[in-house]
Short mmCIF file of C-alpha atoms and ligand atoms in Angstrom, two decimals:
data_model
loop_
_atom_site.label_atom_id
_atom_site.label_comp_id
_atom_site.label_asym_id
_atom_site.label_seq_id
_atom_site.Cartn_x
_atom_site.Cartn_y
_atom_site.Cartn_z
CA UNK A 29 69.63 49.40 6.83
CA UNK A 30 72.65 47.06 6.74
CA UNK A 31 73.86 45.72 3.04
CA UNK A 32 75.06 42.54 5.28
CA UNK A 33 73.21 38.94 4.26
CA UNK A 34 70.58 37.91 5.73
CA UNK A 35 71.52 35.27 8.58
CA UNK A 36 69.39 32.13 9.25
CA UNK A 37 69.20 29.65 11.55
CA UNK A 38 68.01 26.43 10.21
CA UNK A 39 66.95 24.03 13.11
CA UNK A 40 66.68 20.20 12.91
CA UNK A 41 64.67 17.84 14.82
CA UNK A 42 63.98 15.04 13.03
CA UNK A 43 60.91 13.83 10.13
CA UNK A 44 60.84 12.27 6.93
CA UNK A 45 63.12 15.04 5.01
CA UNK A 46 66.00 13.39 6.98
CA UNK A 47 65.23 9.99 7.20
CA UNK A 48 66.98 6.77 5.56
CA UNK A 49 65.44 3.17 4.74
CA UNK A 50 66.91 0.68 7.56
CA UNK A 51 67.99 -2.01 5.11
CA UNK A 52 66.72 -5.01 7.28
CA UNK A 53 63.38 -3.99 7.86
CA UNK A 54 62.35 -1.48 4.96
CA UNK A 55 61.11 1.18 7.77
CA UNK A 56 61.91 4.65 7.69
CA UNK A 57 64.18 6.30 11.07
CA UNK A 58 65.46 9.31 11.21
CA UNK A 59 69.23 10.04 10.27
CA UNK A 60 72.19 12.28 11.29
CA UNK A 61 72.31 16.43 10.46
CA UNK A 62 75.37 16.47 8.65
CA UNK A 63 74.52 13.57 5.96
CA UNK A 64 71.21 15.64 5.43
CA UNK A 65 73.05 19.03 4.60
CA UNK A 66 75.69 17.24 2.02
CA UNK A 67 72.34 16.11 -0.07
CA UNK A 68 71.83 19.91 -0.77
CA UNK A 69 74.67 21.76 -2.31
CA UNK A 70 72.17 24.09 -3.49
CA UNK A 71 72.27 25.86 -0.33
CA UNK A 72 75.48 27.61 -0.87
CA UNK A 73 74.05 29.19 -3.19
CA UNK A 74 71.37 31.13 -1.78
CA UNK A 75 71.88 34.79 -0.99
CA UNK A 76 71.95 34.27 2.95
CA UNK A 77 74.20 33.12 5.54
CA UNK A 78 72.87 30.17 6.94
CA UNK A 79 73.76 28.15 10.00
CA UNK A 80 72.62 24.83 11.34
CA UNK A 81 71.51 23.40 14.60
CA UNK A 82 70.30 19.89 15.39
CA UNK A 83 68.10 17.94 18.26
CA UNK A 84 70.54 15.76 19.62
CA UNK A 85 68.48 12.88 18.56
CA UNK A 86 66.29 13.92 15.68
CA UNK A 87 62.73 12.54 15.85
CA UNK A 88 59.69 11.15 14.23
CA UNK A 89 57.31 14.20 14.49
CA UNK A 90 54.22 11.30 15.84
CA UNK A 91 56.77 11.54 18.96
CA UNK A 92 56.80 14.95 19.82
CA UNK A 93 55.52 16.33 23.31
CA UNK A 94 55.28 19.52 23.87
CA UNK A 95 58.50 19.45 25.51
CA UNK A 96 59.98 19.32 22.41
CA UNK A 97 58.12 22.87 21.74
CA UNK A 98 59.45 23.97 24.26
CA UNK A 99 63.18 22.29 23.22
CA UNK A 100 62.33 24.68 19.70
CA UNK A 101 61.55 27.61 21.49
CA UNK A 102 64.57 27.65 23.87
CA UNK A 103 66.69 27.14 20.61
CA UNK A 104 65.08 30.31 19.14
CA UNK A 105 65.37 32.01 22.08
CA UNK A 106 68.94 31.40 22.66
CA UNK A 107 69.94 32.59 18.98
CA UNK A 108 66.87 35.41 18.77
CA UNK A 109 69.04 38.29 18.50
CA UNK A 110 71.95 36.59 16.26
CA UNK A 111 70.10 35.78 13.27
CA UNK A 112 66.84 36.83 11.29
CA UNK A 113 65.20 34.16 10.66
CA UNK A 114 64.65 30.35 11.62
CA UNK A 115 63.48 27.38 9.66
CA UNK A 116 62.59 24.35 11.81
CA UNK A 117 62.71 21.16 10.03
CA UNK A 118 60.17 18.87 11.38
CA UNK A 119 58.18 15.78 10.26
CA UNK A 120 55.22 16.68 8.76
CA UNK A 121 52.65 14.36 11.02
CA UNK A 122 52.42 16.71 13.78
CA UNK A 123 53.69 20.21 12.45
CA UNK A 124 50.89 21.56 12.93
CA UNK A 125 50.88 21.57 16.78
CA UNK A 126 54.32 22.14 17.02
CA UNK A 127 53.54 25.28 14.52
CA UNK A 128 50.31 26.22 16.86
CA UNK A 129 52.43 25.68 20.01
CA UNK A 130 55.06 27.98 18.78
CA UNK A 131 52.71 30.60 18.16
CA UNK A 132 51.30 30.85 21.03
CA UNK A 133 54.85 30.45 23.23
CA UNK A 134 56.65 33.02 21.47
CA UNK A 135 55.55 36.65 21.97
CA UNK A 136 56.43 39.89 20.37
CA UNK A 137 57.89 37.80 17.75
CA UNK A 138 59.45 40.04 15.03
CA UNK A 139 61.23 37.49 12.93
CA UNK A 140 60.00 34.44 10.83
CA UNK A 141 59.74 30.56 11.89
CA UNK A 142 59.12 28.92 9.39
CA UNK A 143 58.42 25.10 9.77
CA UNK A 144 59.11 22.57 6.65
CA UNK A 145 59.86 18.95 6.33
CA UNK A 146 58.66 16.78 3.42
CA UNK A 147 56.72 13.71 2.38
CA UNK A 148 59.65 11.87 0.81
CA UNK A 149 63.24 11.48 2.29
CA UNK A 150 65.82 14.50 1.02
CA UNK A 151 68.16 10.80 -0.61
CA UNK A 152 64.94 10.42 -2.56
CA UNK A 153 64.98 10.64 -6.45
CA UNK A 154 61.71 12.33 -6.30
CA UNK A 155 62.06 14.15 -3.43
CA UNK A 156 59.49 17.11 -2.32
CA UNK A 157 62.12 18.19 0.23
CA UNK A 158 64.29 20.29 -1.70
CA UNK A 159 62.00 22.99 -2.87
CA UNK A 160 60.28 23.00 0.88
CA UNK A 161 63.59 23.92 2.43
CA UNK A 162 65.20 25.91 -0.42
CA UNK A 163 62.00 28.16 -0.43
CA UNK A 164 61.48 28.02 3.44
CA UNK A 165 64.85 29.46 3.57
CA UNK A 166 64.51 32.37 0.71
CA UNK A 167 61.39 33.44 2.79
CA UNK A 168 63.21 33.59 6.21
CA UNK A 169 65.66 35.83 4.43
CA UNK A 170 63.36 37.99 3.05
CA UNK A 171 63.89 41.38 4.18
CA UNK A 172 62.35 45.08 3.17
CA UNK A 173 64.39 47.89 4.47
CA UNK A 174 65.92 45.58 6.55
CA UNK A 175 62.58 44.85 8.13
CA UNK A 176 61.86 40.99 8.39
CA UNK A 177 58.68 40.60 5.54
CA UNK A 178 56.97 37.60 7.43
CA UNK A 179 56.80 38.27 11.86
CA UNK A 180 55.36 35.23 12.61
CA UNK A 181 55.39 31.44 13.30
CA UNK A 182 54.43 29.74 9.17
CA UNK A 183 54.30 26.44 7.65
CA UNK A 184 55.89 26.03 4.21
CA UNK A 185 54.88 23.27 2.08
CA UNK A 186 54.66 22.22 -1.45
CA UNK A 187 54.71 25.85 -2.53
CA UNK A 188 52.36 27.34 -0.47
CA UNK A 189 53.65 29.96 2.75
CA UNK A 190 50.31 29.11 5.66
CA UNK A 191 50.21 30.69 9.31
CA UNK A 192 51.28 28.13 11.03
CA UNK A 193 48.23 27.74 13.59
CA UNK A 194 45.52 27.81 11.21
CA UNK A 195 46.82 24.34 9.51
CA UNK A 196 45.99 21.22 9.45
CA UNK A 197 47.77 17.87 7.77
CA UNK A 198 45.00 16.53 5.43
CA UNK A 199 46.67 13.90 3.26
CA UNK A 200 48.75 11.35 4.29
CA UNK A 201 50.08 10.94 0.30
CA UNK A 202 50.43 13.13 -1.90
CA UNK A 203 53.03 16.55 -1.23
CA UNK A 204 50.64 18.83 -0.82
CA UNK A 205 49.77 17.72 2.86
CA UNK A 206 48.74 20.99 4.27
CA UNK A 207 45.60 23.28 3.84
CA UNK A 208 44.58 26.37 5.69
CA UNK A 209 41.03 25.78 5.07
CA UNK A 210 40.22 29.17 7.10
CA UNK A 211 42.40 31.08 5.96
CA UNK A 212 44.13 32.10 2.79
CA UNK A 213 47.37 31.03 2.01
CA UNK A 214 50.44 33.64 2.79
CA UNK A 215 52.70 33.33 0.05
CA UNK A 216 52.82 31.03 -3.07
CA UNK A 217 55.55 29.83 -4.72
CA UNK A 218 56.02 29.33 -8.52
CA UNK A 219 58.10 31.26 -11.25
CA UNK A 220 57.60 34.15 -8.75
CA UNK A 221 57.51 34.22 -5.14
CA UNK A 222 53.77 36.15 -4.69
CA UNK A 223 53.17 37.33 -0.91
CA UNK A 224 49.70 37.68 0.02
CA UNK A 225 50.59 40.65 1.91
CA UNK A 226 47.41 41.82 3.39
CA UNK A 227 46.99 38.37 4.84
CA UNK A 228 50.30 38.67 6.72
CA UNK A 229 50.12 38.85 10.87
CA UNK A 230 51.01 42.55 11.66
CA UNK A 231 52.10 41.94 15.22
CA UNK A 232 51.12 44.25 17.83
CA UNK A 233 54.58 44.25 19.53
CA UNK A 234 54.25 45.31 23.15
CA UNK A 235 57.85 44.92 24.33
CA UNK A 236 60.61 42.58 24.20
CA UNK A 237 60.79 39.46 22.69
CA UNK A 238 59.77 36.58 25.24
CA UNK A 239 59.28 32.94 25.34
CA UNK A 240 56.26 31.24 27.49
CA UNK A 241 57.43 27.84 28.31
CA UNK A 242 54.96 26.71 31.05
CA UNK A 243 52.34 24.63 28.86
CA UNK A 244 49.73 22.64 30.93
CA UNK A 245 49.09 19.11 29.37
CA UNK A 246 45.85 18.17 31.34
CA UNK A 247 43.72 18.98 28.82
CA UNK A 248 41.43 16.25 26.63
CA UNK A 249 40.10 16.37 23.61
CA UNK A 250 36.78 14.30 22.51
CA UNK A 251 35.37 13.87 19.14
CA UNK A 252 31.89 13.21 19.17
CA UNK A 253 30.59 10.22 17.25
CA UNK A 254 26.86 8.64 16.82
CA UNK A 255 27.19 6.17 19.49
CA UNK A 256 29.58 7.12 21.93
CA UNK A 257 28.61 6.00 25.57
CA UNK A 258 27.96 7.38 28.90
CA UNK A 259 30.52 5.26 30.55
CA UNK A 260 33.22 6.99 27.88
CA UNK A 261 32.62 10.30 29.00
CA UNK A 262 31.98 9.85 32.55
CA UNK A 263 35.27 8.01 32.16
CA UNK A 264 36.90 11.59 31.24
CA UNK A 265 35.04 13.09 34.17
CA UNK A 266 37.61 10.96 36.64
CA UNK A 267 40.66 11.44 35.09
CA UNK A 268 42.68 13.34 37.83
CA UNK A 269 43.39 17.26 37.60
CA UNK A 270 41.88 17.62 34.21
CA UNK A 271 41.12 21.51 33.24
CA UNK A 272 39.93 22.10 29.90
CA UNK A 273 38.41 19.63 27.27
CA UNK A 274 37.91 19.85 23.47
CA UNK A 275 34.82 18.85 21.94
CA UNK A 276 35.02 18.00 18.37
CA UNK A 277 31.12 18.72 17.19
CA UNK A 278 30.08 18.01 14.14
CA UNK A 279 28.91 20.53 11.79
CA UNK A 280 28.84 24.15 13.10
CA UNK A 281 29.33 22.95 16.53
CA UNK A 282 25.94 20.73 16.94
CA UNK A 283 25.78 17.70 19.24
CA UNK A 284 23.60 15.06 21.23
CA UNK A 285 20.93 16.72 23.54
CA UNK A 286 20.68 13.51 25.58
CA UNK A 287 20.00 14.32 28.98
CA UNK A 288 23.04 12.70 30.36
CA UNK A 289 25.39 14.11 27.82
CA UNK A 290 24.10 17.71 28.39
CA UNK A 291 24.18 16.82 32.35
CA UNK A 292 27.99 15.79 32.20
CA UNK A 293 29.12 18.53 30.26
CA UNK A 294 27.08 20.86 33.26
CA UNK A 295 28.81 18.78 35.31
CA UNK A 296 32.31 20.00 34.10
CA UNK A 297 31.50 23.55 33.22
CA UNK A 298 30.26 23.67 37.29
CA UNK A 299 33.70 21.99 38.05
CA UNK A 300 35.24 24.67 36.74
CA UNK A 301 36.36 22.54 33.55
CA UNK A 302 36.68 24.51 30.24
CA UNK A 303 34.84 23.09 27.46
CA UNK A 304 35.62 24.11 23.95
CA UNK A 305 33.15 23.55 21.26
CA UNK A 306 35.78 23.32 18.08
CA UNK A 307 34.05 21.76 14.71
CA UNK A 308 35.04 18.28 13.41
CA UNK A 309 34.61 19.81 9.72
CA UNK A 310 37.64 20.77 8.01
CA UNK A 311 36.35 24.01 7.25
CA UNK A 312 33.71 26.34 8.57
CA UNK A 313 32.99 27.76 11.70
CA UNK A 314 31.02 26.45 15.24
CA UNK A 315 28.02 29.06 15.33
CA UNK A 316 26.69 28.08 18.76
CA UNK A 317 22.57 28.28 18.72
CA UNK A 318 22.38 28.21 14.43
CA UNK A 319 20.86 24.90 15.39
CA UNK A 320 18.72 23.92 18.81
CA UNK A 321 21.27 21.54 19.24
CA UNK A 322 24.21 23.77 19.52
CA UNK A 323 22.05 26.29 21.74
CA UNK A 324 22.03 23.70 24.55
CA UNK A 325 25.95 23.71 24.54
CA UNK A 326 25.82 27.85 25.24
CA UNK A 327 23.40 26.96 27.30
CA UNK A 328 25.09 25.23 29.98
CA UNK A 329 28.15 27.16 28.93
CA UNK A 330 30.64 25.46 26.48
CA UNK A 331 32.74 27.94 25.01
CA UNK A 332 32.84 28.37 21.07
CA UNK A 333 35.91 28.07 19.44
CA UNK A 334 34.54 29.92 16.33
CA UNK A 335 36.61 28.49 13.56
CA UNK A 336 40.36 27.63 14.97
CA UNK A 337 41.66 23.85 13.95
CA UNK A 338 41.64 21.54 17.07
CA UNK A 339 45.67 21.65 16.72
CA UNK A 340 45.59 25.13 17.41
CA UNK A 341 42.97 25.15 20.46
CA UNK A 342 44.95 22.38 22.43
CA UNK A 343 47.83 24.69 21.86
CA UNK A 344 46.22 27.63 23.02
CA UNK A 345 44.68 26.03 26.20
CA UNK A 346 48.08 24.56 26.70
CA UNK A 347 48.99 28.27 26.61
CA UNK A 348 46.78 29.66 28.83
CA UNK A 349 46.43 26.79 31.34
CA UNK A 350 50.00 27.19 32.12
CA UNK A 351 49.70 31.19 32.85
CA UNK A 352 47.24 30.14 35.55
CA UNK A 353 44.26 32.68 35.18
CA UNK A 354 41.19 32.48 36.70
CA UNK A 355 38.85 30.65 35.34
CA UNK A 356 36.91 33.51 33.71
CA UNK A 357 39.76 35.27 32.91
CA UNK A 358 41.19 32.11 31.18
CA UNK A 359 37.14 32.21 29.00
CA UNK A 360 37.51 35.72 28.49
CA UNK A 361 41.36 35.06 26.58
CA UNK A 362 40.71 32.00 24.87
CA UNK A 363 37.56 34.24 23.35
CA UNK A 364 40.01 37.01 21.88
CA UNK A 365 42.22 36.06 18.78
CA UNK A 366 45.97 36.30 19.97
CA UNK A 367 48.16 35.19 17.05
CA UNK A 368 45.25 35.08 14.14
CA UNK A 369 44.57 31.51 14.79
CA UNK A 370 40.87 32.74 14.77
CA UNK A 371 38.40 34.91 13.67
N1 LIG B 13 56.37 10.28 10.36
C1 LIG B 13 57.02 11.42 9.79
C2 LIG B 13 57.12 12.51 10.83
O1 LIG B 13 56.18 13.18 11.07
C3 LIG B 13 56.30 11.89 8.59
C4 LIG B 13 56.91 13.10 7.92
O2 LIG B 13 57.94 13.61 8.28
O3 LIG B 13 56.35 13.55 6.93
O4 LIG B 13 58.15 12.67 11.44
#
């Protein structure tokens, strides 16, 4: 055990936390690393060491590909064995895939990432970005006989610690933007810090530390709607390459049994297309054949996704698409829980 501070790496790519008004045209963009760090003396004071990082040209979350993911990754990668933990600062609109891609890419992970960003700019008077980051930080560094506490990818925001693939951005408003709907919350924040300890991933490390960065992007994901069209989905059918789709359902994974919707989904399964049955619900779980019109899916072989968040299956397909298994074998894994995005 080493009385040495923690060290963390805090990693900046862009999001509302470090964005300015443009003067001319009232719209937020996002603004350079340095003038974001002089807003928050308070960071000197915290009992860790902590360095900084930055995209070269920090983005709006809404444009991040999963190249970017993989631009995160690379960064953790690089500084792995140098530090103990790593915040990623990140708008909040699409943290949640970038959280569920992480997950998935990095393996044997023994060290927190914790992503944070916040509804208002860090310049703001009312600001929700200050506690996000101060806490993120506190919980990277937190250390028990110089063991990192939390060993896996998390979301921090507005006082509550969430594994980072089971969450999903439900308000658009007010600070508390996340929920884990399926699963409890890891840590809360308020006079104390209170870990939910049980709840934390206990990772089944099988060797060294290793980032996937092949992710396969020809994926699609449907929600289902009363109304939608034949011509829609046979539309999907054409579209070149395609390998896996996501079907939003509604309820516990229930959907049309129209003859030529259950015919094109045959079509794909017998095309060797993965269909995942993930509910539209923001809770609950897809229990394929509860209904008669969920047992058609199995029947013609959709996949259930149980109860993992659509951000976190297109990760995981993403995932697994790019480690080219068979196509069973590819079933058989997206079936198994692999970083507690499911159960
Ligand atoms: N549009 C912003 C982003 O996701 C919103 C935010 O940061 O909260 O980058």
């Amino acid at each position: 055990m080493s009385n040495l501070k923690p060290n963390i790496l805090l990693i900046y790519t862009g999001g509302t936390i470090g964005m300015i008004k443009d003067a001319k045209t009232n719209s937020l963009h996002p603004f350079n690393f340095e003038n974001l760090l002089e807003q928050l003396p308070e960071l000197d004071l915290l009992d860790c060491r902590i360095e900084t990082i930055s995209f070269p040209i920090p983005i709006d979350s809404s444009a991040m590909t999963p190249k970017d993911w993989i631009a995160i990754a690379e960064i953790i990668e690089t500084h792995y064995i140098h530090y103990d933990g790593f915040v990623v600062l990140h708008g909040s609109d699409t943290m949640s895939y970038t959280a569920s891609g992480l997950s998935f890419m990095l393996e044997n992970l023994e060290k927190p990432v914790i992503l944070t960003g916040s509804q208002l700019p860090i310049g703001d008077l009312r600001t929700d970005a200050k506690e996000n980051l101060i806490t993120s930080i506190q919980i990277a560094a937190l250390q028990k006989e110089g063991v990192a506490v939390v060993q896996e990818v998390c979301l921090y925001f507005e006082y509550k610690l969430y594994r980072g693939n089971r969450t999903t951005k439900v308000n658009a408003e007010h600070f508390k933007a996340f929920n884990t709907p399926n699963y409890p919350c890891l840590a809360e924040s308020g006079v104390h810090l209170k870990l939910n300890s049980s709840f934390l991933l206990k990772p089944e490390v099988s060797g060294p530390f290793r980032v996937h960065k092949i992710l396969d992007e020809n994926i699609v994901l449907i929600k289902l709607y009363p109304g939608i069209t034949e011509t829609y989905m046979h539309a999907i059918l054409e579209i070149p390459n395609l390998k896996a789709v996501v079907l939003e359902t509604f309820g516990s994974g229930n959907c049309s049994t129209a003859d030529w919707f259950l015919s094109l989904l045959k079509t794909l399964v017998a095309r060797q297309i993965h269909v995942i049955n993930v509910t539209q619900c923001i809770a609950g779980r897809v229990e394929m054949g509860q209904y008669e019109t969920s047992m058609a899916l199995e029947k013609v072989g959709v996949l259930s996704g149980k109860n993992i968040t659509t951000e976190a299956a297109l990760a995981k397909l993403m995932y697994l698409l790019g480690k080219s298994f068979s196509y069973k074998a590819l079933k058989m894994n997206f079936e198994i829980p692999i970083r507690g995005e499911m159960n």
